[in-house]
PDB file of C-alpha atoms in Angstrom:
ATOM      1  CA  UNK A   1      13.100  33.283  80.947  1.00 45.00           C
ATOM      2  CA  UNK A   2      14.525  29.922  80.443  1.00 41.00           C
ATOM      3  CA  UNK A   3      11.818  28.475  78.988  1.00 49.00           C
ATOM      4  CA  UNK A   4      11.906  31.026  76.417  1.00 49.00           C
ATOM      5  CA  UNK A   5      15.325  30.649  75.704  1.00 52.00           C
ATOM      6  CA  UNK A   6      14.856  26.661  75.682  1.00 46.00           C
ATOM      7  CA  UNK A   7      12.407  27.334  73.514  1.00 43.00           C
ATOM      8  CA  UNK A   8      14.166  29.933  70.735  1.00 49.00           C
ATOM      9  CA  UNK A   9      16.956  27.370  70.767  1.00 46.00           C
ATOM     10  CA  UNK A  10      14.412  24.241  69.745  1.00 44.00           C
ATOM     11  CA  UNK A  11      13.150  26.954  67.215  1.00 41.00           C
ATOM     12  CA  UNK A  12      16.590  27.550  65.205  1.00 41.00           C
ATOM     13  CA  UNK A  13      17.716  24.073  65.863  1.00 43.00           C
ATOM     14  CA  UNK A  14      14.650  23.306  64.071  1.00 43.00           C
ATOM     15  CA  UNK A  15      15.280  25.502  61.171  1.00 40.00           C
ATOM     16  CA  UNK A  16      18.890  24.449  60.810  1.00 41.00           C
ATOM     17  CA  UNK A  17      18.024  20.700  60.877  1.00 40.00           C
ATOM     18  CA  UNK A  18      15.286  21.747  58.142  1.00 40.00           C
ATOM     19  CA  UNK A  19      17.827  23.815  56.099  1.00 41.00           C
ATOM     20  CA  UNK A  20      20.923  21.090  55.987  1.00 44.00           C
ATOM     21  CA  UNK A  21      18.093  18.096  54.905  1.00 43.00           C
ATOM     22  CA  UNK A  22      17.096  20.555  52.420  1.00 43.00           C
ATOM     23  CA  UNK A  23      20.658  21.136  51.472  1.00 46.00           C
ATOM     24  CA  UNK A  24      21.280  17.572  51.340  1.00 54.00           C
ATOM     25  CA  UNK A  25      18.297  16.103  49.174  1.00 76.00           C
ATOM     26  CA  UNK A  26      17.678  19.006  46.307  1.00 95.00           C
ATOM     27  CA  UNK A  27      15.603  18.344  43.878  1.00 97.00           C
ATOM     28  CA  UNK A  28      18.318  19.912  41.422  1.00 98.00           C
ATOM     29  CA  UNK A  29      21.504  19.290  41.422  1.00 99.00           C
ATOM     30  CA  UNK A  30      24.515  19.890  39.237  1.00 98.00           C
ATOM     31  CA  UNK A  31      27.994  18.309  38.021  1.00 99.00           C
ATOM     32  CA  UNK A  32      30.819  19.740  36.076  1.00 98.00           C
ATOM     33  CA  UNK A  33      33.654  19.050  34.937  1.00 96.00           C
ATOM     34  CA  UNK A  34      35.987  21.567  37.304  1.00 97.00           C
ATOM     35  CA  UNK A  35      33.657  20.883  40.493  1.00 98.00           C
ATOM     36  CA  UNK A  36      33.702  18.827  43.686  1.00 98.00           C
ATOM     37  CA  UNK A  37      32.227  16.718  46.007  1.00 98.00           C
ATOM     38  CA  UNK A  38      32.599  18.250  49.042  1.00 98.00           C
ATOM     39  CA  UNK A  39      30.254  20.986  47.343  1.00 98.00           C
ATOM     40  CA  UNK A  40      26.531  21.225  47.835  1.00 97.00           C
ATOM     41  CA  UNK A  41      25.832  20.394  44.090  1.00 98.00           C
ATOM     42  CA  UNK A  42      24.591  23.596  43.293  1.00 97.00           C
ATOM     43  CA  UNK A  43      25.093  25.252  40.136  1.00 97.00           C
ATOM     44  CA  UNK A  44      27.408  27.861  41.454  1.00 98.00           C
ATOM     45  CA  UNK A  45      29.104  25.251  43.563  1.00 98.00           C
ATOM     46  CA  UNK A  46      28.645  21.649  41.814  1.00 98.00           C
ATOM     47  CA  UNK A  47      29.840  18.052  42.140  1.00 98.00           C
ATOM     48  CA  UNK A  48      32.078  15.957  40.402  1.00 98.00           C
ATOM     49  CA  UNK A  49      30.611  12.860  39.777  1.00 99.00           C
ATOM     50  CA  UNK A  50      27.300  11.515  39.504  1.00 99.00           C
ATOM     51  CA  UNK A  51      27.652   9.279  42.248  1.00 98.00           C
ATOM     52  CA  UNK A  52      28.951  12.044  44.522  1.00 98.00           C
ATOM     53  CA  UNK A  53      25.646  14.109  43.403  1.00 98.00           C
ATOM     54  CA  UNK A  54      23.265  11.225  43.635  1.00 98.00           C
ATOM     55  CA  UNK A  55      23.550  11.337  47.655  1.00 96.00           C
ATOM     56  CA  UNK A  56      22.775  15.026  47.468  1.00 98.00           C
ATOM     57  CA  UNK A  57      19.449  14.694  44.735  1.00 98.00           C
ATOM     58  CA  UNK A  58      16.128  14.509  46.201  1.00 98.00           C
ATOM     59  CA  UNK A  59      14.143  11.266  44.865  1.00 98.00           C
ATOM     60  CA  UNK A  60      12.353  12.261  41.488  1.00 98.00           C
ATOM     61  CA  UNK A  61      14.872  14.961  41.681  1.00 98.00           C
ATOM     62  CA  UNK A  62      16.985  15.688  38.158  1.00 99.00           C
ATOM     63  CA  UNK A  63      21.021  15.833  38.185  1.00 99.00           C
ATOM     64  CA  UNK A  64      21.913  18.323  35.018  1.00 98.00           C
ATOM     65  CA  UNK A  65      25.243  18.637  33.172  1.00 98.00           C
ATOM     66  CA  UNK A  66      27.200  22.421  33.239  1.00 98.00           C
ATOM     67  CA  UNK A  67      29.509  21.620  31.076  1.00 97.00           C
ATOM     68  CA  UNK A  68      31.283  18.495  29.831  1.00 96.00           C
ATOM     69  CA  UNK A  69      33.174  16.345  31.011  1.00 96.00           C
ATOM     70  CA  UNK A  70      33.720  12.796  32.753  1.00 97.00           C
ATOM     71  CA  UNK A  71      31.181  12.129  35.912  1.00 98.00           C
ATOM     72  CA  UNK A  72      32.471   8.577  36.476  1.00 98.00           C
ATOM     73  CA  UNK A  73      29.818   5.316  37.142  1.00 99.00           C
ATOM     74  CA  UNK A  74      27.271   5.557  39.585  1.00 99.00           C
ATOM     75  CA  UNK A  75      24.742   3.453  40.819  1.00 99.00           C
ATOM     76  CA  UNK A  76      20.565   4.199  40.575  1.00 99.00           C
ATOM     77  CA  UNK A  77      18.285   3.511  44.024  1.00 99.00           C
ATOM     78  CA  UNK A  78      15.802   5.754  43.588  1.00 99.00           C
ATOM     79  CA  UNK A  79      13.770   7.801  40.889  1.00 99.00           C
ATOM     80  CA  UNK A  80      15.549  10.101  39.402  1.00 99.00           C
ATOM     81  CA  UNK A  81      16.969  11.936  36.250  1.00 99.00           C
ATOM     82  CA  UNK A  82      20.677  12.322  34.687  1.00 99.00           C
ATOM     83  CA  UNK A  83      20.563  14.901  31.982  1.00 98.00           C
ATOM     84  CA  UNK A  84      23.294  16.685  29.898  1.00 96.00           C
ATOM     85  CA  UNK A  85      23.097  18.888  26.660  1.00 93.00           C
ATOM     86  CA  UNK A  86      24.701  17.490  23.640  1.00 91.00           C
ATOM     87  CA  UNK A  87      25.999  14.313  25.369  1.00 94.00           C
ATOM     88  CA  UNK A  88      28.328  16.362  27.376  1.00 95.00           C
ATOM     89  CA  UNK A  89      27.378  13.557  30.286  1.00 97.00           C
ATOM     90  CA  UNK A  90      30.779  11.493  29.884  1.00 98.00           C
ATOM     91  CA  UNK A  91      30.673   8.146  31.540  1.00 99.00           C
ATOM     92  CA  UNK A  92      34.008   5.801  31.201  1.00 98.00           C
ATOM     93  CA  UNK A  93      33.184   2.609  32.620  1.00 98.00           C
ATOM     94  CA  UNK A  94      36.334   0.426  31.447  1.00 98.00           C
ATOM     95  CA  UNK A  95      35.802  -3.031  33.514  1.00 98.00           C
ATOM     96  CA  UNK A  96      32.480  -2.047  35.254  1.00 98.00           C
ATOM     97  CA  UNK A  97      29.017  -1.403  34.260  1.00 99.00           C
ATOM     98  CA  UNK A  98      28.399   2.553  33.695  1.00 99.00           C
ATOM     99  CA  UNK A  99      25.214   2.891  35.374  1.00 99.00           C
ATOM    100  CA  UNK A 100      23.640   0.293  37.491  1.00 99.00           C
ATOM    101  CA  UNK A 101      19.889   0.749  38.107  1.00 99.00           C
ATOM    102  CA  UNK A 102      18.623  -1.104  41.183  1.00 99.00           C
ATOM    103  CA  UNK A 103      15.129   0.874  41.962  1.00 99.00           C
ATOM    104  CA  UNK A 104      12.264   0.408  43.627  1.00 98.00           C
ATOM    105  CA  UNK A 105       9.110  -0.815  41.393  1.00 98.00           C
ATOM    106  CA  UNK A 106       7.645   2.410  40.930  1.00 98.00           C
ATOM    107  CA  UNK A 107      10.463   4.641  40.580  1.00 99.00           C
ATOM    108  CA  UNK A 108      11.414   6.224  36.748  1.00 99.00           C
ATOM    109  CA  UNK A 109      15.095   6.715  35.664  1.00 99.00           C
ATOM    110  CA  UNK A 110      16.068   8.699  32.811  1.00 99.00           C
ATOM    111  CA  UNK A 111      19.165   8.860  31.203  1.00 99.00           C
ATOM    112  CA  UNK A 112      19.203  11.871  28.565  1.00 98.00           C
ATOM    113  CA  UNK A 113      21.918  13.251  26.874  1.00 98.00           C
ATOM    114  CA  UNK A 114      24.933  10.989  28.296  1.00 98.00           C
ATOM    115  CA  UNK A 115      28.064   9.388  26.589  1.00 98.00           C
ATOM    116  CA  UNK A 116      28.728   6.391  28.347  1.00 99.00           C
ATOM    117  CA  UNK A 117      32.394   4.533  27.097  1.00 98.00           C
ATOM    118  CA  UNK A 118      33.229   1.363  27.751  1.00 98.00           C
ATOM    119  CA  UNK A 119      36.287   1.840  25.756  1.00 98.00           C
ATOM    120  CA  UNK A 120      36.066  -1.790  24.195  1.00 98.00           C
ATOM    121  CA  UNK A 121      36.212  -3.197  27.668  1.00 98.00           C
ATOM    122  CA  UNK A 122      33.716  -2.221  29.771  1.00 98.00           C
ATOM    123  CA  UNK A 123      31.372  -4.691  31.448  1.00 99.00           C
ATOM    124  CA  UNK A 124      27.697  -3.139  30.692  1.00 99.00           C
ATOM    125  CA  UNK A 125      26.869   0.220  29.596  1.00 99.00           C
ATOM    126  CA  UNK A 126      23.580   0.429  31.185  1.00 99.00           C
ATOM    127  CA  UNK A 127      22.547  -2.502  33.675  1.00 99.00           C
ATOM    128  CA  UNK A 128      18.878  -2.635  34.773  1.00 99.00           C
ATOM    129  CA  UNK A 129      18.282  -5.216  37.824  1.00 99.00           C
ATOM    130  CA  UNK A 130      14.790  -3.771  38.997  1.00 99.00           C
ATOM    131  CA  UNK A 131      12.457  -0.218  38.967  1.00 99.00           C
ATOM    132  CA  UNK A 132       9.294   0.542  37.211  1.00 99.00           C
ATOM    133  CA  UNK A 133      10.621   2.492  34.592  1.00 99.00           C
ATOM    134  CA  UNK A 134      13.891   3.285  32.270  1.00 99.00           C
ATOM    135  CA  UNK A 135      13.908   5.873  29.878  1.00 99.00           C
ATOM    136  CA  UNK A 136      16.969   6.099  27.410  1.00 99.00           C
ATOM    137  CA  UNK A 137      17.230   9.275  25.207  1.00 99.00           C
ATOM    138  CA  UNK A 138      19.245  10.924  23.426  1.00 98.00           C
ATOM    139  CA  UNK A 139      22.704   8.393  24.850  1.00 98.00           C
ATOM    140  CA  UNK A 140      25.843   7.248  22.764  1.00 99.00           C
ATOM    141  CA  UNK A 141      26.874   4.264  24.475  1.00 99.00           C
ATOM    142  CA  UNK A 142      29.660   2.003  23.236  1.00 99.00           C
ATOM    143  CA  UNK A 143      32.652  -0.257  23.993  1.00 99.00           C
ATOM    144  CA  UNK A 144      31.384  -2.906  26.513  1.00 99.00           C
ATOM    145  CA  UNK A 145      30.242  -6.231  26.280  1.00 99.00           C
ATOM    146  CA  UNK A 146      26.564  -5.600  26.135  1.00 99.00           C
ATOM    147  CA  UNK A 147      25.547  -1.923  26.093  1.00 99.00           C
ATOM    148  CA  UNK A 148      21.912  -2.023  27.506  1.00 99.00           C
ATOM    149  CA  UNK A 149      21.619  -4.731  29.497  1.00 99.00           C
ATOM    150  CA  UNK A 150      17.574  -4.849  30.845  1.00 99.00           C
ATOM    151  CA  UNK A 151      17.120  -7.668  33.140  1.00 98.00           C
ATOM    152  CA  UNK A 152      14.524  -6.847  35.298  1.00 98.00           C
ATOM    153  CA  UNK A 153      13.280  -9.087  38.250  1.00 98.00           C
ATOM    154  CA  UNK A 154      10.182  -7.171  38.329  1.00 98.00           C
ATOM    155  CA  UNK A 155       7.581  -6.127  36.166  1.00 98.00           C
ATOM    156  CA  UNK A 156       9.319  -3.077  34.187  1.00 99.00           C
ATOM    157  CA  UNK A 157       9.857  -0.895  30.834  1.00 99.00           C
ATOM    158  CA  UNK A 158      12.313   0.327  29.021  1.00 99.00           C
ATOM    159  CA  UNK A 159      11.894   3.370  26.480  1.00 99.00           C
ATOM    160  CA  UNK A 160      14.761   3.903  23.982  1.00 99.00           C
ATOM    161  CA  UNK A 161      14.667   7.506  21.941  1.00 99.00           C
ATOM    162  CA  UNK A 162      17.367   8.749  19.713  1.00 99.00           C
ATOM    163  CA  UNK A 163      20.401   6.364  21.191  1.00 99.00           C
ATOM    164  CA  UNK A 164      22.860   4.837  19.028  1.00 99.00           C
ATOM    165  CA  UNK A 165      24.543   1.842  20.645  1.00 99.00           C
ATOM    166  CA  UNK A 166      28.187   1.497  18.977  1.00 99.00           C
ATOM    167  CA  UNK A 167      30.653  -1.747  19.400  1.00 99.00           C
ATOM    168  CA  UNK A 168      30.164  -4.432  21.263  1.00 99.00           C
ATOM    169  CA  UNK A 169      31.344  -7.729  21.603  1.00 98.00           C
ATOM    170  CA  UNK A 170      27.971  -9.565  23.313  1.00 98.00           C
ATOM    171  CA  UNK A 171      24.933  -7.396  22.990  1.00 99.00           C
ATOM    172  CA  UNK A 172      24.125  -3.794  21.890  1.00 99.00           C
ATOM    173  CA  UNK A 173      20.559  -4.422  23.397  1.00 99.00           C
ATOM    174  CA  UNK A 174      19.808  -7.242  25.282  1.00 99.00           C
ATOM    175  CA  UNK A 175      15.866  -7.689  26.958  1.00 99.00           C
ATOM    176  CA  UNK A 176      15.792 -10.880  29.500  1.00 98.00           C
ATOM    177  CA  UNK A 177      13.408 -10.527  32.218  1.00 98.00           C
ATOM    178  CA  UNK A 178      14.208 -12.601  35.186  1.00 96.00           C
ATOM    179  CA  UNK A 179      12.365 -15.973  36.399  1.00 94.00           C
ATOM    180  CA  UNK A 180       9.985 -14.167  38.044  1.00 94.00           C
ATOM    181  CA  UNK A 181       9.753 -10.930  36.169  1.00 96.00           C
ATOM    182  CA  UNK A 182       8.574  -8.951  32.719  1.00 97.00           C
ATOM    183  CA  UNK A 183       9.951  -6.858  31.026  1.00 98.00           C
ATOM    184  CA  UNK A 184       8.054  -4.807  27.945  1.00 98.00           C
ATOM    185  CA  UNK A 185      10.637  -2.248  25.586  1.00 99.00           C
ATOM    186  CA  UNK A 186       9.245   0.471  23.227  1.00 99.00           C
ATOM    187  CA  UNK A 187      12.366   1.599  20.642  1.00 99.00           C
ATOM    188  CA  UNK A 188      12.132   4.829  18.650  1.00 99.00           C
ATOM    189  CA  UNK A 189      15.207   5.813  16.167  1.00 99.00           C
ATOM    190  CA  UNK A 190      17.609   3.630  17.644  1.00 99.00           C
ATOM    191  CA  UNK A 191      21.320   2.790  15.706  1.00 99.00           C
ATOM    192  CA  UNK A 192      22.813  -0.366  16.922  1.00 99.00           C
ATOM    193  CA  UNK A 193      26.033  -1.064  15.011  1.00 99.00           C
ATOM    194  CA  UNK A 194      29.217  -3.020  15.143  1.00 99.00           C
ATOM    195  CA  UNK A 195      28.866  -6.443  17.423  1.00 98.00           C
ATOM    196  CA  UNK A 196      27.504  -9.647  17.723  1.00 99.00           C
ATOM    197  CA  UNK A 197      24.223  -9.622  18.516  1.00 99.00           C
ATOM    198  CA  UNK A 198      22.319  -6.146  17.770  1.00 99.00           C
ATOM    199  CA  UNK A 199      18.862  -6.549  19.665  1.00 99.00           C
ATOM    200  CA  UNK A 200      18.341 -10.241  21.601  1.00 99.00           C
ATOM    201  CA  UNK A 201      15.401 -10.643  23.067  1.00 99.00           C
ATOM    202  CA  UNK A 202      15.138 -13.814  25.570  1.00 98.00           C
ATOM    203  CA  UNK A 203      11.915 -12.958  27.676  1.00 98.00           C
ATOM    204  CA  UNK A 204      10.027 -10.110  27.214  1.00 98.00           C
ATOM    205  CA  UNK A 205       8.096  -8.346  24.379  1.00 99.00           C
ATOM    206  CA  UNK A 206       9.479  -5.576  22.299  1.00 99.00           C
ATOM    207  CA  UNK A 207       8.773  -2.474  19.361  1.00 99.00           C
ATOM    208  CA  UNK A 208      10.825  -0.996  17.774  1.00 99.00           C
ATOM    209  CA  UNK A 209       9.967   2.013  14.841  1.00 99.00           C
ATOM    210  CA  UNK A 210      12.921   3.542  13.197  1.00 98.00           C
ATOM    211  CA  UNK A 211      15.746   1.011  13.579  1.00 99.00           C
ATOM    212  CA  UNK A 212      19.200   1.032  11.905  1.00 99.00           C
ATOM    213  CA  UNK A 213      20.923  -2.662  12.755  1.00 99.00           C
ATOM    214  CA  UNK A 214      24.359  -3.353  10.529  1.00 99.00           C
ATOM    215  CA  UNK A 215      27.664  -4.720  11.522  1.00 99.00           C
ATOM    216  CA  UNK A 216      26.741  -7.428  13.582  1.00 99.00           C
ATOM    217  CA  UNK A 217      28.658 -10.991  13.053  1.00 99.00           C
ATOM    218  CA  UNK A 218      26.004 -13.137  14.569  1.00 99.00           C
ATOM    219  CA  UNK A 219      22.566 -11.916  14.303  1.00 99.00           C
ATOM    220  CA  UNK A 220      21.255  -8.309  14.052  1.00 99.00           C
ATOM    221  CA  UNK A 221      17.624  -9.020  15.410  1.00 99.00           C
ATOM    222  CA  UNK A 222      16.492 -12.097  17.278  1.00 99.00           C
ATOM    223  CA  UNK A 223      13.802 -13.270  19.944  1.00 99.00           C
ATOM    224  CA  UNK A 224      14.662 -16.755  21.024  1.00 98.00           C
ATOM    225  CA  UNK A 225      12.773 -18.352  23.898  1.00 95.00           C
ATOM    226  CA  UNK A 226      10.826 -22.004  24.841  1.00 88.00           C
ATOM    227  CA  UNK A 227       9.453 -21.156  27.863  1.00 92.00           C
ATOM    228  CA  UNK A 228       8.817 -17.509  28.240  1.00 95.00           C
ATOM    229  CA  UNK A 229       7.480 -14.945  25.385  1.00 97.00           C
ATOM    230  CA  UNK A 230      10.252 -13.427  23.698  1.00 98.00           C
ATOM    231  CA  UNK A 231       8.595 -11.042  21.323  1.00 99.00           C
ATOM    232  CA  UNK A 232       9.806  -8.075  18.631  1.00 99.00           C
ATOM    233  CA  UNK A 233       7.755  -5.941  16.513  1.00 99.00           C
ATOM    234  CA  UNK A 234      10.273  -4.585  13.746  1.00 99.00           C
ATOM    235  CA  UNK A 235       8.555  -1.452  11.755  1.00 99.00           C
ATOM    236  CA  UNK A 236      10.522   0.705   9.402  1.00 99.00           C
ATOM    237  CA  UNK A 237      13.774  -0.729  10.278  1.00 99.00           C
ATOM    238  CA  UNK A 238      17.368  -0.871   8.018  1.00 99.00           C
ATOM    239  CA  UNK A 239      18.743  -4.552   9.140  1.00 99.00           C
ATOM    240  CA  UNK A 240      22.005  -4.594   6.559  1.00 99.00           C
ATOM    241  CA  UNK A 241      25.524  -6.032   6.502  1.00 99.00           C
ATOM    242  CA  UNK A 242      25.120  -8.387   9.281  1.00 99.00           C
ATOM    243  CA  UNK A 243      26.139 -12.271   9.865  1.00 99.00           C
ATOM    244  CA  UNK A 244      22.208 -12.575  10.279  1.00 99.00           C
ATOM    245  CA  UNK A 245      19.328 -10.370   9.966  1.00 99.00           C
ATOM    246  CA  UNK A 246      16.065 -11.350  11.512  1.00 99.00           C
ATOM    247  CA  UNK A 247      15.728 -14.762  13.428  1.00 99.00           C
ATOM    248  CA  UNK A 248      13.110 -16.622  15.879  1.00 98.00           C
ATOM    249  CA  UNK A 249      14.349 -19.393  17.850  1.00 98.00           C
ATOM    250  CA  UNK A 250      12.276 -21.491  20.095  1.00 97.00           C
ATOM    251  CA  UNK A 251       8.482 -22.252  20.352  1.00 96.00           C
ATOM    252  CA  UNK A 252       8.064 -18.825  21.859  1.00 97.00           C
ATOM    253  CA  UNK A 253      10.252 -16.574  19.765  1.00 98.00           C
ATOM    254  CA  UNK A 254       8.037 -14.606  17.620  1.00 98.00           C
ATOM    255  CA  UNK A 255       9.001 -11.445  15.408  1.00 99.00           C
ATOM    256  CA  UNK A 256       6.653  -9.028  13.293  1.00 98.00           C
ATOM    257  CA  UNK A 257       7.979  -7.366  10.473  1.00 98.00           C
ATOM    258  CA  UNK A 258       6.728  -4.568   9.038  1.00 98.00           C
ATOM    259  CA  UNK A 259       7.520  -1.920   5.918  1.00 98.00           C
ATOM    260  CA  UNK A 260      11.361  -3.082   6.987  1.00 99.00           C
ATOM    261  CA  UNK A 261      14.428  -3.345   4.602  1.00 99.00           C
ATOM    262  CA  UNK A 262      16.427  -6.467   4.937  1.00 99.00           C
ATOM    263  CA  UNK A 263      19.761  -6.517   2.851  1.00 99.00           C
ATOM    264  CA  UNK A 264      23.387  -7.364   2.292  1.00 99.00           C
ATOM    265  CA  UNK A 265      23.415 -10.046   4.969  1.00 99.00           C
ATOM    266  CA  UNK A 266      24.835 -13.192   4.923  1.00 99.00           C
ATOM    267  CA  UNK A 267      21.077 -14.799   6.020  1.00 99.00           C
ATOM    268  CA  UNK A 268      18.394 -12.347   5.196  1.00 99.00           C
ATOM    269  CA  UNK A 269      15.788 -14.052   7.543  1.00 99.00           C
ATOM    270  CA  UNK A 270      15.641 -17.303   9.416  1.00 98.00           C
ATOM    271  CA  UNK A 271      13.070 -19.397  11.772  1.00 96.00           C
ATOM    272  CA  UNK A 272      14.527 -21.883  14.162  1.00 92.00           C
ATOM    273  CA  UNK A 273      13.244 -24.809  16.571  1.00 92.00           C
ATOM    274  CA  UNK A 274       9.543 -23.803  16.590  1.00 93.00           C
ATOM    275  CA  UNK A 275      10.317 -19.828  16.095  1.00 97.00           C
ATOM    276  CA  UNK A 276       7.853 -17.440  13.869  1.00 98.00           C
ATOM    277  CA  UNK A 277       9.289 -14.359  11.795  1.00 98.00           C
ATOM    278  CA  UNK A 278       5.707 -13.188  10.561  1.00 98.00           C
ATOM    279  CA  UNK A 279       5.518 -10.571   7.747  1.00 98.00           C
ATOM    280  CA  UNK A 280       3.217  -7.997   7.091  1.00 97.00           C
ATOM    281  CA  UNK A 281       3.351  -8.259   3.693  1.00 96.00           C
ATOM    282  CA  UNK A 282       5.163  -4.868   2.880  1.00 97.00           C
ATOM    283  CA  UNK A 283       8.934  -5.492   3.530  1.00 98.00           C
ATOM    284  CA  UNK A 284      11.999  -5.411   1.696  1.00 98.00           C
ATOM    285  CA  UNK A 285      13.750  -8.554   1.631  1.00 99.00           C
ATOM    286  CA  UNK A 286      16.235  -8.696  -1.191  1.00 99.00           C
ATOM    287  CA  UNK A 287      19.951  -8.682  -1.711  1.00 99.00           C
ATOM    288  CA  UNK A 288      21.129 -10.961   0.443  1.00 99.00           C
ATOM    289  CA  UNK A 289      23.101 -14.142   0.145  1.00 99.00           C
ATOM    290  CA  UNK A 290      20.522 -15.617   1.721  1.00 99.00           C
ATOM    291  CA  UNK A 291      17.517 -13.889   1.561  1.00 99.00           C
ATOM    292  CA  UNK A 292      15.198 -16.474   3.450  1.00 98.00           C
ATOM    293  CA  UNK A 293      11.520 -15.627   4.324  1.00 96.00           C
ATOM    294  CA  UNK A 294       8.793 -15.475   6.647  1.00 97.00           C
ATOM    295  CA  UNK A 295       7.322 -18.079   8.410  1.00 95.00           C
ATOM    296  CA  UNK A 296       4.078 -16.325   7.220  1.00 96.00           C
ATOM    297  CA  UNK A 297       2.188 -13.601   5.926  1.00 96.00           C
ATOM    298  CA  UNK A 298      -0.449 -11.688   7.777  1.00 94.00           C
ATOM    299  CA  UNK A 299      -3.208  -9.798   5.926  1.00 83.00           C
ATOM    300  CA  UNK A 300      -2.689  -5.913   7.250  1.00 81.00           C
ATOM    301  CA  UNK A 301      -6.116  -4.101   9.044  1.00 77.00           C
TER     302      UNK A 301
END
């Protein structure tokens, strides 16, 4: 008899320790704007914050938006995915980086549908440091020093979809692999306005299709590197009303233009110490004060 009762008690201790692991690594999990951490993260009873969430998503698991509102910064350590209609994802990140993504080397993050604020002094917007994968879609991220900041120390890759990058006083998209990493960046309809440098690349090799790049007081586009590849593909891009529009610097900067409009700038296009800005023989460069030109001209296939 008491085995059998040592025995139905292993039995629902069993199933309770299975239920509150379950409970406490979902592989959906919800935030809004009126909930709370203490709650399970469901959608009848969800979190506050991302980071609060985070602890409660399953890896590979996806942490959705109910309604909008600010979710405060959080910090990425596994594969996973932040999604929110319509942007209603609100991240403030005045003085810190918005999200931090420290992953493992085969682990995706994607960011979909956020508003991440730096309100003109936040530190990053997005900060990669390592994972396999970063996917950026549909984001408004503005007001920090450098929006996306990809500096992996691994070998990773960054997608950008529909993201407009708004404000900045470094970077709106800066691509530096580390010493002993690479880093390769596919950009679809991207809008990088207002700042210093629009898209720097220092190590790593980059395409972009669909590019707005204006406002910027230094240099819109530029790949500048000696001892690494630092490589951009530019195709059907708007680079306008910027200090500088398309520039290689260094033996090992190299950018590709293709069916792109350069105009209004100060500098249309520019090579420096050793750099290549190759054409394809179908761009726009006209209008500027200075238009420059191509290093060279390659015959299209």
């Amino acid at each position: 008899m008491c085995s059998m009762r040592t025995l139905k008690a292993l039995v629902v201790s069993s199933i309770f320790i299975l239920v509150a692991s379950t409970a406490h690594a979902q592989t959906r999990t919800w935030v809004s704007g009126v909930g709370d951490d203490v709650n399970p993260c469901s959608r009848t009873a969800p979190c506050k914050t991302f980071a609060g969430a985070i602890s409660k998503t399953a890896a590979g698991g996806i942490i959705n938006v109910l309604d909008p509102g600010g979710f405060g910064a959080v910090t990425i350590t596994k594969a996973i995915t932040i999604e929110g209609p319509e942007k209603w994802g609100g991240i403030l990140n005045t003085l810190v980086n918005g999200v931090i993504v420290n992953a493992g080397a085969s682990d995706t993050v994607v960011l979909r549908g956020l508003s991440i604020d730096g309100a003109g002094s936040g530190t990053n917007g997005v900060r990669f440091l390592a994972g396999g994968k970063l996917v950026i879609e549909d984001c408004y991220i503005a007001g920090s020093a450098t929006g996306v900041d990809f500096e992996p120390s691994g070998n990773s890759k960054l997608e950008m979809l529909d993201t407009t990058v708004n404000n900045t006083t470094a970077n709106a998209v800066l691509v530096q692999a580390g010493a002993s990493g690479n880093a390769s960046a596919s950009m679809e309809r991207i809008k990088l306005t207002n700042g210093a440098f629009g898209l720097k690349v220092g190590k790593g090799v980059v395409s972009v299709k669909g590019a707005i790049v204006s406002n910027m007081s230094t240099t819109a586009v530029k790949a500048t590197a000696s001892t690494a590849v630092a490589q951009i593909t530019l195709v059907d891009a708007l680079v306008s009303d910027n200090g500088g529009g398309v520039n290689a610097a260094g033996a090992l900067g190299k950018v590709f233009l293709s069916d792109s409009t350069i105009t209004n700038n100060t500098v249309g296009v520019s090579n420096a110490t050793g750099g290549a800005v190759t054409s394809f023989g179908n761009n726009n460069i006209a209008g500027n004060a200075t238009d420059g030109s191509p290093s060279s001209t390659i015959v299209q296939h």
